[in-house]
Amino acid sequence: MLVIKKNGAKVWVTFTVSSMDLIEGITLLGEWNTWKGEPMKKKKNGDYYLTKVLNRGKSFEFGYMVNGEQWLTEDMCSSVPSPFGSQNSLLEL
């Protein structure tokens, strides 16, 4: 799930992944920082989240890496092919 708040030239995007069984950790990866993984924080209810401040008017590919091995896309975004034969989410701000 995504929550997007726009303020001038900046956009606050909160990425949230609902809790699933046997999750040890989720990392957010995206074009905004050349695909460097950022560990998501765990809420008391088991969901994982991370808020990023990004530039308005830009598009970014991204995805979630679960337990260091399973690649997930965001249901609220369209998908685009990745160079690795999978799909990436496309965030359009």
PDB file of C-alpha atoms in Angstrom:
ATOM      1  CA  MET A   1       0.000   0.000   0.000  1.00  0.00           C
ATOM      2  CA  LEU A   2       1.139   3.534  -0.710  1.00  0.00           C
ATOM      3  CA  VAL A   3       0.201   6.792   0.995  1.00  0.00           C
ATOM      4  CA  ILE A   4       1.238   9.841  -1.031  1.00  0.00           C
ATOM      5  CA  LYS A   5       1.285  13.409   0.320  1.00  0.00           C
ATOM      6  CA  LYS A   6       2.323  16.219  -2.026  1.00  0.00           C
ATOM      7  CA  ASN A   7       3.808  19.478  -0.773  1.00  0.00           C
ATOM      8  CA  GLY A   8       5.248  21.804  -3.395  1.00  0.00           C
ATOM      9  CA  ALA A   9       8.099  20.174  -5.318  1.00  0.00           C
ATOM     10  CA  LYS A  10       8.380  17.312  -2.811  1.00  0.00           C
ATOM     11  CA  VAL A  11       6.246  14.222  -2.254  1.00  0.00           C
ATOM     12  CA  TRP A  12       6.185  12.104   0.899  1.00  0.00           C
ATOM     13  CA  VAL A  13       5.545   8.473  -0.030  1.00  0.00           C
ATOM     14  CA  THR A  14       4.923   5.907   2.697  1.00  0.00           C
ATOM     15  CA  PHE A  15       5.438   2.365   1.442  1.00  0.00           C
ATOM     16  CA  THR A  16       3.653  -0.312   3.494  1.00  0.00           C
ATOM     17  CA  VAL A  17       3.691  -4.096   3.139  1.00  0.00           C
ATOM     18  CA  SER A  18       1.071  -6.008   5.124  1.00  0.00           C
ATOM     19  CA  SER A  19       2.340  -8.659   7.450  1.00  0.00           C
ATOM     20  CA  MET A  20       2.767 -12.136   6.020  1.00  0.00           C
ATOM     21  CA  ASP A  21       3.790 -15.376   7.679  1.00  0.00           C
ATOM     22  CA  LEU A  22       7.492 -16.038   8.202  1.00  0.00           C
ATOM     23  CA  ILE A  23       8.803 -12.582   7.322  1.00  0.00           C
ATOM     24  CA  GLU A  24      12.222 -11.901   8.772  1.00  0.00           C
ATOM     25  CA  GLY A  25      12.613  -8.554   7.025  1.00  0.00           C
ATOM     26  CA  ILE A  26      11.667  -6.477   3.997  1.00  0.00           C
ATOM     27  CA  THR A  27      13.964  -4.177   2.050  1.00  0.00           C
ATOM     28  CA  LEU A  28      12.743  -1.386  -0.243  1.00  0.00           C
ATOM     29  CA  LEU A  29      14.783  -0.938  -3.428  1.00  0.00           C
ATOM     30  CA  GLY A  30      14.281   1.706  -6.108  1.00  0.00           C
ATOM     31  CA  GLU A  31      15.708   3.942  -8.779  1.00  0.00           C
ATOM     32  CA  TRP A  32      15.712   7.011  -6.501  1.00  0.00           C
ATOM     33  CA  ASN A  33      18.962   5.814  -4.905  1.00  0.00           C
ATOM     34  CA  THR A  34      20.386   3.515  -7.607  1.00  0.00           C
ATOM     35  CA  TRP A  35      18.728   0.411  -6.110  1.00  0.00           C
ATOM     36  CA  LYS A  36      20.459   0.520  -2.722  1.00  0.00           C
ATOM     37  CA  GLY A  37      18.349  -1.516  -0.310  1.00  0.00           C
ATOM     38  CA  GLU A  38      16.723   0.270   2.614  1.00  0.00           C
ATOM     39  CA  PRO A  39      15.370  -1.912   5.433  1.00  0.00           C
ATOM     40  CA  MET A  40      11.722  -1.254   6.203  1.00  0.00           C
ATOM     41  CA  LYS A  41      10.601  -0.713   9.813  1.00  0.00           C
ATOM     42  CA  LYS A  42       8.240  -3.143  11.502  1.00  0.00           C
ATOM     43  CA  LYS A  43       5.071  -1.863  13.194  1.00  0.00           C
ATOM     44  CA  LYS A  44       3.525  -3.487  16.269  1.00  0.00           C
ATOM     45  CA  ASN A  45       0.822  -5.044  14.050  1.00  0.00           C
ATOM     46  CA  GLY A  46       3.503  -6.795  11.952  1.00  0.00           C
ATOM     47  CA  ASP A  47       3.266  -4.534   8.878  1.00  0.00           C
ATOM     48  CA  TYR A  48       6.459  -3.055   7.430  1.00  0.00           C
ATOM     49  CA  TYR A  49       6.770   0.588   6.346  1.00  0.00           C
ATOM     50  CA  LEU A  50       9.211   3.227   5.143  1.00  0.00           C
ATOM     51  CA  THR A  51       8.623   6.864   4.181  1.00  0.00           C
ATOM     52  CA  LYS A  52      10.650   8.500   1.407  1.00  0.00           C
ATOM     53  CA  VAL A  53      10.720  12.147   0.302  1.00  0.00           C
ATOM     54  CA  LEU A  54      10.901  12.218  -3.501  1.00  0.00           C
ATOM     55  CA  ASN A  55      10.697  14.847  -6.219  1.00  0.00           C
ATOM     56  CA  ARG A  56       7.310  15.637  -7.718  1.00  0.00           C
ATOM     57  CA  GLY A  57       6.884  15.071 -11.465  1.00  0.00           C
ATOM     58  CA  LYS A  58       9.283  12.100 -11.560  1.00  0.00           C
ATOM     59  CA  SER A  59       8.779   8.370 -12.126  1.00  0.00           C
ATOM     60  CA  PHE A  60      10.652   5.634 -10.281  1.00  0.00           C
ATOM     61  CA  GLU A  61      10.818   1.870 -10.606  1.00  0.00           C
ATOM     62  CA  PHE A  62      10.942  -0.020  -7.303  1.00  0.00           C
ATOM     63  CA  GLY A  63      10.141  -3.241  -5.509  1.00  0.00           C
ATOM     64  CA  TYR A  64      10.194  -5.039  -2.192  1.00  0.00           C
ATOM     65  CA  MET A  65      12.687  -7.798  -1.309  1.00  0.00           C
ATOM     66  CA  VAL A  66      11.237 -10.162   1.296  1.00  0.00           C
ATOM     67  CA  ASN A  67      13.661 -12.222   3.399  1.00  0.00           C
ATOM     68  CA  GLY A  68      16.430 -11.436   0.921  1.00  0.00           C
ATOM     69  CA  GLU A  69      14.994 -13.738  -1.746  1.00  0.00           C
ATOM     70  CA  GLN A  70      11.388 -12.980  -2.814  1.00  0.00           C
ATOM     71  CA  TRP A  71      10.740  -9.955  -5.073  1.00  0.00           C
ATOM     72  CA  LEU A  72       7.322  -8.300  -4.673  1.00  0.00           C
ATOM     73  CA  THR A  73       5.669  -5.508  -6.609  1.00  0.00           C
ATOM     74  CA  GLU A  74       3.187  -2.925  -5.343  1.00  0.00           C
ATOM     75  CA  ASP A  75      -0.452  -3.650  -6.204  1.00  0.00           C
ATOM     76  CA  MET A  76      -1.308   0.078  -6.315  1.00  0.00           C
ATOM     77  CA  CYS A  77       1.199   0.746  -9.139  1.00  0.00           C
ATOM     78  CA  SER A  78       1.521  -0.431 -12.700  1.00  0.00           C
ATOM     79  CA  SER A  79       4.273  -2.943 -13.451  1.00  0.00           C
ATOM     80  CA  VAL A  80       7.107  -2.745 -15.956  1.00  0.00           C
ATOM     81  CA  PRO A  81       9.547  -5.476 -17.042  1.00  0.00           C
ATOM     82  CA  SER A  82      12.883  -5.553 -15.235  1.00  0.00           C
ATOM     83  CA  PRO A  83      16.172  -6.565 -16.880  1.00  0.00           C
ATOM     84  CA  PHE A  84      16.145  -9.686 -14.675  1.00  0.00           C
ATOM     85  CA  GLY A  85      13.019 -11.266 -16.174  1.00  0.00           C
ATOM     86  CA  SER A  86      10.723 -10.155 -13.359  1.00  0.00           C
ATOM     87  CA  GLN A  87       8.524  -7.081 -12.895  1.00  0.00           C
ATOM     88  CA  ASN A  88       9.156  -3.767 -11.139  1.00  0.00           C
ATOM     89  CA  SER A  89       6.532  -1.392  -9.779  1.00  0.00           C
ATOM     90  CA  LEU A  90       6.328   2.021 -11.463  1.00  0.00           C
ATOM     91  CA  LEU A  91       5.693   4.974  -9.130  1.00  0.00           C
ATOM     92  CA  GLU A  92       4.601   8.080 -11.044  1.00  0.00           C
ATOM     93  CA  LEU A  93       4.628  11.280  -9.014  1.00  0.00           C
TER      94      LEU A  93
END
